[in-house]
PDB file of N, CA and C in Angstrom:
ATOM      1  N   ALA W  21     -62.150  -4.321  -4.924  1.00 54.00           N
ATOM      2  CA  ALA W  21     -61.764  -3.284  -4.067  1.00 54.00           C
ATOM      3  C   ALA W  21     -60.340  -2.834  -4.940  1.00 54.00           C
ATOM      4  N   ALA W  22     -60.586  -1.530  -4.946  1.00 57.00           N
ATOM      5  CA  ALA W  22     -59.565  -0.795  -5.733  1.00 57.00           C
ATOM      6  C   ALA W  22     -58.242  -0.578  -4.587  1.00 57.00           C
ATOM      7  N   PRO W  23     -57.016  -0.227  -4.840  1.00 57.00           N
ATOM      8  CA  PRO W  23     -56.141  -0.629  -4.014  1.00 57.00           C
ATOM      9  C   PRO W  23     -56.083   1.129  -3.386  1.00 57.00           C
ATOM     10  N   PRO W  24     -55.819   1.459  -2.321  1.00 57.00           N
ATOM     11  CA  PRO W  24     -55.811   2.799  -1.683  1.00 57.00           C
ATOM     12  C   PRO W  24     -55.084   4.174  -2.620  1.00 57.00           C
ATOM     13  N   PRO W  25     -55.168   5.183  -2.573  1.00 54.00           N
ATOM     14  CA  PRO W  25     -54.836   6.139  -3.736  1.00 54.00           C
ATOM     15  C   PRO W  25     -53.039   6.299  -3.274  1.00 54.00           C
ATOM     16  N   TRP W  26     -52.798   6.058  -1.932  1.00 49.00           N
ATOM     17  CA  TRP W  26     -51.370   6.144  -1.467  1.00 49.00           C
ATOM     18  C   TRP W  26     -50.241   5.080  -1.974  1.00 49.00           C
ATOM     19  N   SER W  27     -51.037   4.039  -2.650  1.00 52.00           N
ATOM     20  CA  SER W  27     -50.231   2.894  -3.208  1.00 52.00           C
ATOM     21  C   SER W  27     -50.146   2.822  -4.641  1.00 52.00           C
ATOM     22  N   ARG W  28     -50.553   4.008  -5.270  1.00 62.00           N
ATOM     23  CA  ARG W  28     -50.514   3.786  -6.601  1.00 62.00           C
ATOM     24  C   ARG W  28     -48.714   4.227  -7.060  1.00 62.00           C
ATOM     25  N   PRO W  29     -48.395   3.772  -8.177  1.00 61.00           N
ATOM     26  CA  PRO W  29     -47.158   3.759  -8.525  1.00 61.00           C
ATOM     27  C   PRO W  29     -46.724   5.433  -8.532  1.00 61.00           C
ATOM     28  N   SER W  30     -47.653   6.173  -9.171  1.00 75.00           N
ATOM     29  CA  SER W  30     -47.463   7.617  -9.249  1.00 75.00           C
ATOM     30  C   SER W  30     -47.286   8.371  -7.899  1.00 75.00           C
ATOM     31  N   THR W  31     -48.095   8.045  -7.077  1.00 81.00           N
ATOM     32  CA  THR W  31     -48.097   8.809  -5.658  1.00 81.00           C
ATOM     33  C   THR W  31     -46.917   8.227  -5.144  1.00 81.00           C
ATOM     34  N   MET W  32     -46.263   7.026  -5.147  1.00 84.00           N
ATOM     35  CA  MET W  32     -45.425   6.498  -4.580  1.00 84.00           C
ATOM     36  C   MET W  32     -43.937   7.175  -5.082  1.00 84.00           C
ATOM     37  N   MET W  33     -43.720   7.452  -6.408  1.00 84.00           N
ATOM     38  CA  MET W  33     -42.668   8.138  -6.863  1.00 84.00           C
ATOM     39  C   MET W  33     -42.649   9.456  -6.647  1.00 84.00           C
ATOM     40  N   GLN W  34     -43.927  10.212  -6.679  1.00 86.00           N
ATOM     41  CA  GLN W  34     -43.910  11.708  -6.332  1.00 86.00           C
ATOM     42  C   GLN W  34     -43.373  11.880  -4.701  1.00 86.00           C
ATOM     43  N   ARG W  35     -43.626  10.583  -4.022  1.00 88.00           N
ATOM     44  CA  ARG W  35     -43.316  10.963  -2.756  1.00 88.00           C
ATOM     45  C   ARG W  35     -41.681  10.810  -2.569  1.00 88.00           C
ATOM     46  N   ARG W  36     -41.168   9.953  -3.162  1.00 88.00           N
ATOM     47  CA  ARG W  36     -39.665   9.998  -3.407  1.00 88.00           C
ATOM     48  C   ARG W  36     -39.128  11.075  -3.614  1.00 88.00           C
ATOM     49  N   VAL W  37     -39.651  11.444  -4.913  1.00 86.00           N
ATOM     50  CA  VAL W  37     -38.840  12.585  -5.717  1.00 86.00           C
ATOM     51  C   VAL W  37     -39.177  13.888  -4.572  1.00 86.00           C
ATOM     52  N   GLN W  38     -40.035  13.983  -3.837  1.00 88.00           N
ATOM     53  CA  GLN W  38     -40.217  15.237  -2.972  1.00 88.00           C
ATOM     54  C   GLN W  38     -39.294  14.944  -1.791  1.00 88.00           C
ATOM     55  N   LYS W  39     -39.244  13.753  -1.334  1.00 89.00           N
ATOM     56  CA  LYS W  39     -38.221  13.258  -0.292  1.00 89.00           C
ATOM     57  C   LYS W  39     -36.894  13.597  -0.700  1.00 89.00           C
ATOM     58  N   GLU W  40     -36.444  13.060  -1.955  1.00 88.00           N
ATOM     59  CA  GLU W  40     -34.922  13.527  -2.293  1.00 88.00           C
ATOM     60  C   GLU W  40     -34.919  14.900  -2.227  1.00 88.00           C
ATOM     61  N   LEU W  41     -35.733  15.700  -2.823  1.00 86.00           N
ATOM     62  CA  LEU W  41     -35.468  17.258  -3.273  1.00 86.00           C
ATOM     63  C   LEU W  41     -35.263  17.657  -1.656  1.00 86.00           C
ATOM     64  N   ARG W  42     -36.375  17.203  -0.856  1.00 87.00           N
ATOM     65  CA  ARG W  42     -36.349  17.723   0.708  1.00 87.00           C
ATOM     66  C   ARG W  42     -34.797  17.689   1.183  1.00 87.00           C
ATOM     67  N   PHE W  43     -34.545  16.598   1.334  1.00 89.00           N
ATOM     68  CA  PHE W  43     -33.272  15.863   1.676  1.00 89.00           C
ATOM     69  C   PHE W  43     -31.943  16.947   1.397  1.00 89.00           C
ATOM     70  N   SER W  44     -31.966  17.331   0.076  1.00 86.00           N
ATOM     71  CA  SER W  44     -31.030  17.948  -0.347  1.00 86.00           C
ATOM     72  C   SER W  44     -31.165  19.444  -0.342  1.00 86.00           C
ATOM     73  N   GLY W  45     -32.372  19.863   0.387  1.00 85.00           N
ATOM     74  CA  GLY W  45     -32.501  21.313   0.814  1.00 85.00           C
ATOM     75  C   GLY W  45     -32.985  22.199  -0.517  1.00 85.00           C
ATOM     76  N   LEU W  46     -33.526  21.419  -1.215  1.00 85.00           N
ATOM     77  CA  LEU W  46     -34.494  22.087  -2.532  1.00 85.00           C
ATOM     78  C   LEU W  46     -35.643  22.296  -2.367  1.00 85.00           C
ATOM     79  N   SER W  47     -36.274  23.222  -2.819  1.00 85.00           N
ATOM     80  CA  SER W  47     -37.903  23.397  -3.036  1.00 85.00           C
ATOM     81  C   SER W  47     -38.087  23.548  -4.416  1.00 85.00           C
ATOM     82  N   ALA W  48     -39.298  22.684  -4.827  1.00 86.00           N
ATOM     83  CA  ALA W  48     -39.749  22.644  -6.125  1.00 86.00           C
ATOM     84  C   ALA W  48     -41.204  23.050  -6.584  1.00 86.00           C
ATOM     85  N   ARG W  49     -41.343  23.646  -7.676  1.00 88.00           N
ATOM     86  CA  ARG W  49     -42.844  24.033  -8.034  1.00 88.00           C
ATOM     87  C   ARG W  49     -43.460  22.763  -8.643  1.00 88.00           C
ATOM     88  N   PRO W  50     -44.777  22.633  -8.422  1.00 89.00           N
ATOM     89  CA  PRO W  50     -45.457  21.413  -8.553  1.00 89.00           C
ATOM     90  C   PRO W  50     -45.305  21.047 -10.075  1.00 89.00           C
ATOM     91  N   ASP W  51     -44.846  21.811 -10.843  1.00 90.00           N
ATOM     92  CA  ASP W  51     -44.699  21.416 -12.342  1.00 90.00           C
ATOM     93  C   ASP W  51     -43.096  20.729 -12.721  1.00 90.00           C
ATOM     94  N   ALA W  52     -42.428  21.096 -11.697  1.00 87.00           N
ATOM     95  CA  ALA W  52     -41.018  20.682 -11.907  1.00 87.00           C
ATOM     96  C   ALA W  52     -41.160  19.289 -11.140  1.00 87.00           C
ATOM     97  N   VAL W  53     -41.899  18.957 -10.106  1.00 88.00           N
ATOM     98  CA  VAL W  53     -42.141  17.457  -9.458  1.00 88.00           C
ATOM     99  C   VAL W  53     -43.057  16.721 -10.469  1.00 88.00           C
ATOM    100  N   ARG W  54     -43.882  17.163 -11.324  1.00 88.00           N
ATOM    101  CA  ARG W  54     -44.396  16.426 -11.891  1.00 88.00           C
ATOM    102  C   ARG W  54     -43.842  15.916 -13.150  1.00 88.00           C
ATOM    103  N   LEU W  55     -42.691  16.750 -13.738  1.00 87.00           N
ATOM    104  CA  LEU W  55     -41.715  16.499 -14.774  1.00 87.00           C
ATOM    105  C   LEU W  55     -40.806  15.389 -14.250  1.00 87.00           C
ATOM    106  N   LEU W  56     -40.403  15.625 -12.886  1.00 86.00           N
ATOM    107  CA  LEU W  56     -39.402  14.574 -12.691  1.00 86.00           C
ATOM    108  C   LEU W  56     -40.075  13.168 -12.322  1.00 86.00           C
ATOM    109  N   VAL W  57     -41.155  13.137 -11.612  1.00 87.00           N
ATOM    110  CA  VAL W  57     -42.207  12.098 -11.564  1.00 87.00           C
ATOM    111  C   VAL W  57     -42.256  11.259 -12.712  1.00 87.00           C
ATOM    112  N   GLN W  58     -42.706  11.956 -13.815  1.00 86.00           N
ATOM    113  CA  GLN W  58     -42.952  11.354 -15.322  1.00 86.00           C
ATOM    114  C   GLN W  58     -41.576  10.960 -15.641  1.00 86.00           C
ATOM    115  N   VAL W  59     -40.648  11.376 -15.723  1.00 83.00           N
ATOM    116  CA  VAL W  59     -39.191  10.856 -16.215  1.00 83.00           C
ATOM    117  C   VAL W  59     -38.759   9.847 -15.217  1.00 83.00           C
ATOM    118  N   MET W  60     -38.896   9.729 -13.975  1.00 82.00           N
ATOM    119  CA  MET W  60     -38.393   8.664 -13.209  1.00 82.00           C
ATOM    120  C   MET W  60     -39.393   7.257 -13.073  1.00 82.00           C
ATOM    121  N   GLN W  61     -40.685   7.605 -13.458  1.00 82.00           N
ATOM    122  CA  GLN W  61     -41.452   6.258 -13.801  1.00 82.00           C
ATOM    123  C   GLN W  61     -41.120   5.759 -14.951  1.00 82.00           C
ATOM    124  N   ASP W  62     -40.570   6.615 -16.181  1.00 78.00           N
ATOM    125  CA  ASP W  62     -40.169   5.761 -17.189  1.00 78.00           C
ATOM    126  C   ASP W  62     -38.689   5.407 -16.956  1.00 78.00           C
ATOM    127  N   THR W  63     -38.130   5.387 -16.170  1.00 75.00           N
ATOM    128  CA  THR W  63     -36.459   4.997 -15.979  1.00 75.00           C
ATOM    129  C   THR W  63     -36.586   3.862 -15.100  1.00 75.00           C
ATOM    130  N   PRO W  64     -36.050   2.610 -15.703  1.00 78.00           N
ATOM    131  CA  PRO W  64     -35.909   1.241 -14.923  1.00 78.00           C
ATOM    132  C   PRO W  64     -35.002   1.509 -13.814  1.00 78.00           C
ATOM    133  N   GLU W  65     -33.941   2.225 -13.608  1.00 80.00           N
ATOM    134  CA  GLU W  65     -32.932   2.662 -12.574  1.00 80.00           C
ATOM    135  C   GLU W  65     -33.029   3.829 -12.194  1.00 80.00           C
ATOM    136  N   ALA W  66     -34.354   4.210 -11.467  1.00 77.00           N
ATOM    137  CA  ALA W  66     -34.572   5.483 -10.916  1.00 77.00           C
ATOM    138  C   ALA W  66     -33.974   5.518  -9.699  1.00 77.00           C
ATOM    139  N   ASP W  67     -33.843   4.426  -8.881  1.00 79.00           N
ATOM    140  CA  ASP W  67     -32.803   4.802  -7.655  1.00 79.00           C
ATOM    141  C   ASP W  67     -31.372   5.303  -7.907  1.00 79.00           C
ATOM    142  N   GLU W  68     -31.035   4.869  -8.840  1.00 81.00           N
ATOM    143  CA  GLU W  68     -29.742   5.413  -9.184  1.00 81.00           C
ATOM    144  C   GLU W  68     -29.707   7.095  -9.761  1.00 81.00           C
ATOM    145  N   VAL W  69     -30.832   7.176 -10.584  1.00 81.00           N
ATOM    146  CA  VAL W  69     -30.643   8.263 -11.465  1.00 81.00           C
ATOM    147  C   VAL W  69     -31.102   9.292 -10.729  1.00 81.00           C
ATOM    148  N   LEU W  70     -32.228   8.949  -9.886  1.00 84.00           N
ATOM    149  CA  LEU W  70     -32.612  10.454  -8.930  1.00 84.00           C
ATOM    150  C   LEU W  70     -31.846  11.474  -8.388  1.00 84.00           C
ATOM    151  N   PRO W  71     -31.000  10.307  -7.485  1.00 86.00           N
ATOM    152  CA  PRO W  71     -29.865  11.429  -6.676  1.00 86.00           C
ATOM    153  C   PRO W  71     -29.068  12.430  -7.836  1.00 86.00           C
ATOM    154  N   GLU W  72     -28.733  11.516  -8.959  1.00 85.00           N
ATOM    155  CA  GLU W  72     -27.668  12.144  -9.806  1.00 85.00           C
ATOM    156  C   GLU W  72     -28.299  13.658 -10.383  1.00 85.00           C
ATOM    157  N   VAL W  73     -29.667  13.365 -10.656  1.00 85.00           N
ATOM    158  CA  VAL W  73     -30.670  14.420 -11.247  1.00 85.00           C
ATOM    159  C   VAL W  73     -30.619  15.602  -9.981  1.00 85.00           C
ATOM    160  N   VAL W  74     -30.833  15.228  -8.681  1.00 86.00           N
ATOM    161  CA  VAL W  74     -30.921  16.114  -7.857  1.00 86.00           C
ATOM    162  C   VAL W  74     -29.707  16.945  -7.454  1.00 86.00           C
ATOM    163  N   ARG W  75     -28.705  16.156  -7.846  1.00 87.00           N
ATOM    164  CA  ARG W  75     -27.371  16.605  -7.355  1.00 87.00           C
ATOM    165  C   ARG W  75     -27.144  17.762  -8.116  1.00 87.00           C
ATOM    166  N   HIS W  76     -27.183  17.603  -9.633  1.00 86.00           N
ATOM    167  CA  HIS W  76     -27.263  18.356 -10.885  1.00 86.00           C
ATOM    168  C   HIS W  76     -28.164  19.931 -10.814  1.00 86.00           C
ATOM    169  N   LEU W  77     -29.309  19.258 -10.191  1.00 85.00           N
ATOM    170  CA  LEU W  77     -30.447  20.483  -9.751  1.00 85.00           C
ATOM    171  C   LEU W  77     -29.998  21.407  -8.966  1.00 85.00           C
ATOM    172  N   LYS W  78     -29.229  20.829  -7.857  1.00 84.00           N
ATOM    173  CA  LYS W  78     -28.723  21.730  -6.720  1.00 84.00           C
ATOM    174  C   LYS W  78     -27.619  22.554  -7.251  1.00 84.00           C
ATOM    175  N   GLY W  79     -26.701  22.149  -8.281  1.00 81.00           N
ATOM    176  CA  GLY W  79     -25.946  23.023  -8.402  1.00 81.00           C
ATOM    177  C   GLY W  79     -26.365  24.157  -9.548  1.00 81.00           C
ATOM    178  N   ARG W  80     -27.543  24.049 -10.034  1.00 78.00           N
ATOM    179  CA  ARG W  80     -27.800  25.069 -10.621  1.00 78.00           C
ATOM    180  C   ARG W  80     -28.896  26.096 -10.288  1.00 78.00           C
ATOM    181  N   VAL W  81     -29.679  25.591  -8.911  1.00 76.00           N
ATOM    182  CA  VAL W  81     -30.468  26.417  -8.271  1.00 76.00           C
ATOM    183  C   VAL W  81     -29.815  27.760  -7.611  1.00 76.00           C
ATOM    184  N   LYS W  82     -30.502  28.794  -7.418  1.00 72.00           N
ATOM    185  CA  LYS W  82     -29.957  29.899  -6.614  1.00 72.00           C
ATOM    186  C   LYS W  82     -30.674  29.466  -5.413  1.00 72.00           C
ATOM    187  N   ALA W  83     -29.918  30.364  -4.476  1.00 68.00           N
ATOM    188  CA  ALA W  83     -30.363  29.939  -2.987  1.00 68.00           C
ATOM    189  C   ALA W  83     -31.750  30.997  -2.970  1.00 68.00           C
ATOM    190  N   GLY W  84     -32.655  30.241  -2.118  1.00 69.00           N
ATOM    191  CA  GLY W  84     -33.893  30.730  -1.944  1.00 69.00           C
ATOM    192  C   GLY W  84     -34.924  30.559  -2.978  1.00 69.00           C
ATOM    193  N   SER W  85     -34.555  30.150  -4.019  1.00 76.00           N
ATOM    194  CA  SER W  85     -35.409  30.356  -5.074  1.00 76.00           C
ATOM    195  C   SER W  85     -36.109  28.693  -5.429  1.00 76.00           C
ATOM    196  N   ALA W  86     -37.184  28.404  -5.889  1.00 81.00           N
ATOM    197  CA  ALA W  86     -37.766  26.920  -6.147  1.00 81.00           C
ATOM    198  C   ALA W  86     -37.202  26.597  -7.424  1.00 81.00           C
ATOM    199  N   LEU W  87     -37.548  25.749  -7.643  1.00 84.00           N
ATOM    200  CA  LEU W  87     -36.999  24.586  -8.971  1.00 84.00           C
ATOM    201  C   LEU W  87     -38.355  24.884  -9.836  1.00 84.00           C
ATOM    202  N   ASP W  88     -38.307  25.270 -11.261  1.00 83.00           N
ATOM    203  CA  ASP W  88     -39.338  25.556 -11.901  1.00 83.00           C
ATOM    204  C   ASP W  88     -38.846  24.144 -13.200  1.00 83.00           C
ATOM    205  N   ALA W  89     -40.029  24.176 -13.907  1.00 86.00           N
ATOM    206  CA  ALA W  89     -39.957  22.827 -14.933  1.00 86.00           C
ATOM    207  C   ALA W  89     -38.739  23.057 -15.883  1.00 86.00           C
ATOM    208  N   ALA W  90     -38.707  24.454 -16.334  1.00 87.00           N
ATOM    209  CA  ALA W  90     -37.482  24.544 -17.307  1.00 87.00           C
ATOM    210  C   ALA W  90     -36.133  24.379 -16.724  1.00 87.00           C
ATOM    211  N   SER W  91     -35.819  24.757 -15.685  1.00 86.00           N
ATOM    212  CA  SER W  91     -34.547  24.185 -15.176  1.00 86.00           C
ATOM    213  C   SER W  91     -34.532  22.546 -15.135  1.00 86.00           C
ATOM    214  N   VAL W  92     -35.741  21.764 -14.654  1.00 85.00           N
ATOM    215  CA  VAL W  92     -35.420  20.233 -14.819  1.00 85.00           C
ATOM    216  C   VAL W  92     -35.072  20.099 -15.608  1.00 85.00           C
ATOM    217  N   GLN W  93     -36.096  20.743 -17.267  1.00 87.00           N
ATOM    218  CA  GLN W  93     -35.798  19.757 -18.265  1.00 87.00           C
ATOM    219  C   GLN W  93     -34.301  20.098 -18.850  1.00 87.00           C
ATOM    220  N   ALA W  94     -33.734  21.206 -18.252  1.00 86.00           N
ATOM    221  CA  ALA W  94     -32.450  21.694 -18.875  1.00 86.00           C
ATOM    222  C   ALA W  94     -31.583  20.597 -18.499  1.00 86.00           C
ATOM    223  N   VAL W  95     -31.444  20.379 -17.054  1.00 84.00           N
ATOM    224  CA  VAL W  95     -30.814  19.357 -16.399  1.00 84.00           C
ATOM    225  C   VAL W  95     -30.907  18.085 -16.875  1.00 84.00           C
ATOM    226  N   LEU W  96     -32.193  17.660 -17.265  1.00 82.00           N
ATOM    227  CA  LEU W  96     -32.193  16.172 -18.071  1.00 82.00           C
ATOM    228  C   LEU W  96     -31.749  16.242 -19.215  1.00 82.00           C
ATOM    229  N   GLU W  97     -31.768  17.163 -19.964  1.00 83.00           N
ATOM    230  CA  GLU W  97     -31.362  17.100 -21.524  1.00 83.00           C
ATOM    231  C   GLU W  97     -29.807  17.178 -21.557  1.00 83.00           C
ATOM    232  N   GLU W  98     -29.153  17.904 -20.554  1.00 81.00           N
ATOM    233  CA  GLU W  98     -27.628  17.863 -20.283  1.00 81.00           C
ATOM    234  C   GLU W  98     -27.324  16.279 -19.909  1.00 81.00           C
ATOM    235  N   LEU W  99     -27.945  15.615 -18.940  1.00 78.00           N
ATOM    236  CA  LEU W  99     -27.695  14.491 -18.595  1.00 78.00           C
ATOM    237  C   LEU W  99     -27.927  13.303 -19.411  1.00 78.00           C
ATOM    238  N   GLY W 100     -28.797  13.788 -20.588  1.00 76.00           N
ATOM    239  CA  GLY W 100     -29.153  12.955 -21.448  1.00 76.00           C
ATOM    240  C   GLY W 100     -28.366  12.706 -22.797  1.00 76.00           C
ATOM    241  N   ARG W 101     -27.267  13.827 -22.721  1.00 69.00           N
ATOM    242  CA  ARG W 101     -26.209  13.743 -23.934  1.00 69.00           C
ATOM    243  C   ARG W 101     -25.369  12.654 -23.652  1.00 69.00           C
ATOM    244  N   ASP W 102     -24.860  12.027 -24.804  1.00 58.00           N
ATOM    245  CA  ASP W 102     -23.983  11.077 -24.710  1.00 58.00           C
ATOM    246  C   ASP W 102     -22.246  11.687 -24.893  1.00 58.00           C
ATOM    247  N   ASP W 103     -21.558  10.785 -24.463  1.00 53.00           N
ATOM    248  CA  ASP W 103     -20.123  11.301 -24.169  1.00 53.00           C
ATOM    249  C   ASP W 103     -19.316  11.792 -25.479  1.00 53.00           C
ATOM    250  N   GLU W 104     -19.927  11.445 -26.601  1.00 56.00           N
ATOM    251  CA  GLU W 104     -19.371  12.344 -27.720  1.00 56.00           C
ATOM    252  C   GLU W 104     -19.591  13.425 -27.734  1.00 56.00           C
ATOM    253  N   ASP W 105     -21.126  13.965 -27.300  1.00 53.00           N
ATOM    254  CA  ASP W 105     -21.174  15.423 -27.491  1.00 53.00           C
ATOM    255  C   ASP W 105     -20.887  16.159 -26.212  1.00 53.00           C
ATOM    256  N   LEU W 106     -20.488  15.546 -25.557  1.00 48.00           N
ATOM    257  CA  LEU W 106     -19.682  16.334 -23.960  1.00 48.00           C
ATOM    258  C   LEU W 106     -18.330  16.573 -24.426  1.00 48.00           C
ATOM    259  N   ALA W 107     -17.577  15.642 -25.150  1.00 53.00           N
ATOM    260  CA  ALA W 107     -16.390  15.695 -25.575  1.00 53.00           C
ATOM    261  C   ALA W 107     -16.093  16.879 -26.620  1.00 53.00           C
ATOM    262  N   LEU W 108     -17.390  17.099 -27.456  1.00 56.00           N
ATOM    263  CA  LEU W 108     -17.050  17.913 -28.465  1.00 56.00           C
ATOM    264  C   LEU W 108     -17.235  19.187 -27.572  1.00 56.00           C
ATOM    265  N   ARG W 109     -18.355  19.413 -26.709  1.00 55.00           N
ATOM    266  CA  ARG W 109     -18.750  20.556 -25.980  1.00 55.00           C
ATOM    267  C   ARG W 109     -17.776  21.039 -25.098  1.00 55.00           C
ATOM    268  N   GLY W 110     -16.635  20.209 -24.899  1.00 54.00           N
ATOM    269  CA  GLY W 110     -15.556  20.699 -23.931  1.00 54.00           C
ATOM    270  C   GLY W 110     -14.318  21.072 -24.605  1.00 54.00           C
ATOM    271  N   VAL W 111     -14.225  21.017 -25.964  1.00 55.00           N
ATOM    272  CA  VAL W 111     -12.919  21.588 -26.864  1.00 55.00           C
ATOM    273  C   VAL W 111     -13.307  23.044 -26.926  1.00 55.00           C
ATOM    274  N   HIS W 112     -12.136  23.785 -26.872  1.00 55.00           N
ATOM    275  CA  HIS W 112     -12.079  25.120 -26.762  1.00 55.00           C
ATOM    276  C   HIS W 112     -10.998  25.405 -27.630  1.00 55.00           C
ATOM    277  N   VAL W 113     -10.796  25.905 -28.768  1.00 59.00           N
ATOM    278  CA  VAL W 113      -9.551  26.596 -29.280  1.00 59.00           C
ATOM    279  C   VAL W 113      -9.317  27.927 -29.053  1.00 59.00           C
ATOM    280  N   VAL W 114      -8.195  28.206 -28.625  1.00 59.00           N
ATOM    281  CA  VAL W 114      -7.367  29.682 -28.664  1.00 59.00           C
ATOM    282  C   VAL W 114      -6.339  29.689 -29.464  1.00 59.00           C
ATOM    283  N   ASP W 115      -6.758  30.921 -30.231  1.00 60.00           N
ATOM    284  CA  ASP W 115      -5.606  31.276 -30.990  1.00 60.00           C
ATOM    285  C   ASP W 115      -4.631  32.133 -30.342  1.00 60.00           C
ATOM    286  N   ALA W 116      -3.322  32.108 -30.492  1.00 59.00           N
ATOM    287  CA  ALA W 116      -2.223  32.755 -29.763  1.00 59.00           C
ATOM    288  C   ALA W 116      -2.246  34.379 -30.252  1.00 59.00           C
ATOM    289  N   LEU W 117      -2.545  34.334 -31.577  1.00 61.00           N
ATOM    290  CA  LEU W 117      -2.325  35.435 -32.205  1.00 61.00           C
ATOM    291  C   LEU W 117      -3.501  36.373 -31.737  1.00 61.00           C
ATOM    292  N   SER W 118      -4.522  35.941 -31.144  1.00 64.00           N
ATOM    293  CA  SER W 118      -5.871  36.611 -31.079  1.00 64.00           C
ATOM    294  C   SER W 118      -5.666  36.966 -29.642  1.00 64.00           C
ATOM    295  N   MET W 119      -4.986  36.350 -28.706  1.00 61.00           N
ATOM    296  CA  MET W 119      -4.551  36.512 -27.375  1.00 61.00           C
ATOM    297  C   MET W 119      -4.124  38.346 -27.379  1.00 61.00           C
ATOM    298  N   PRO W 120      -4.726  38.880 -26.329  1.00 60.00           N
ATOM    299  CA  PRO W 120      -4.217  40.167 -25.794  1.00 60.00           C
ATOM    300  C   PRO W 120      -2.554  40.388 -25.580  1.00 60.00           C
ATOM    301  N   TYR W 121      -1.818  41.237 -25.647  1.00 65.00           N
ATOM    302  CA  TYR W 121      -0.399  41.231 -25.085  1.00 65.00           C
ATOM    303  C   TYR W 121      -0.589  41.571 -23.679  1.00 65.00           C
ATOM    304  N   PHE W 122       0.658  41.045 -23.003  1.00 69.00           N
ATOM    305  CA  PHE W 122       0.451  41.388 -21.639  1.00 69.00           C
ATOM    306  C   PHE W 122       1.783  42.370 -21.691  1.00 69.00           C
ATOM    307  N   ARG W 123       1.505  43.405 -20.861  1.00 74.00           N
ATOM    308  CA  ARG W 123       2.351  44.434 -20.357  1.00 74.00           C
ATOM    309  C   ARG W 123       2.582  44.494 -19.154  1.00 74.00           C
ATOM    310  N   TYR W 124       3.912  44.605 -18.558  1.00 75.00           N
ATOM    311  CA  TYR W 124       4.244  44.737 -16.903  1.00 75.00           C
ATOM    312  C   TYR W 124       4.181  46.232 -16.783  1.00 75.00           C
ATOM    313  N   ASN W 125       3.297  46.671 -15.927  1.00 77.00           N
ATOM    314  CA  ASN W 125       3.332  48.014 -15.365  1.00 77.00           C
ATOM    315  C   ASN W 125       4.146  48.328 -14.022  1.00 77.00           C
ATOM    316  N   GLN W 126       5.369  48.775 -14.197  1.00 76.00           N
ATOM    317  CA  GLN W 126       6.333  48.995 -13.228  1.00 76.00           C
ATOM    318  C   GLN W 126       6.011  49.917 -12.088  1.00 76.00           C
ATOM    319  N   SER W 127       4.792  50.711 -12.372  1.00 77.00           N
ATOM    320  CA  SER W 127       4.582  51.948 -11.378  1.00 77.00           C
ATOM    321  C   SER W 127       3.718  51.236 -10.476  1.00 77.00           C
ATOM    322  N   ARG W 128       3.018  50.172 -10.937  1.00 68.00           N
ATOM    323  CA  ARG W 128       1.848  49.568  -9.778  1.00 68.00           C
ATOM    324  C   ARG W 128       2.828  48.672  -8.731  1.00 68.00           C
TER     325      ARG W 128
END
């Protein structure tokens, strides 16, 4: 006797992903949900990772729009970077000589 379809691991993970998205106020397209389910099934600590991914997704999505697979992929790639990549990305060099000169306008 085969187990019922709702007890399969992929179905259980899909429900968890949809529930997490729903609780955070996000709506997602089916391809985005599928991508999240695939990634979370391969992640041993999915309980800790899924809320973090949803939190980052919530910061990227515009109000009233549904998540698509491209935005999910971008967040997953961003979260997958190591600390050294993030440190290099945060360095910005500003040359004092190339900054515009500030002049005070007394008439204003």
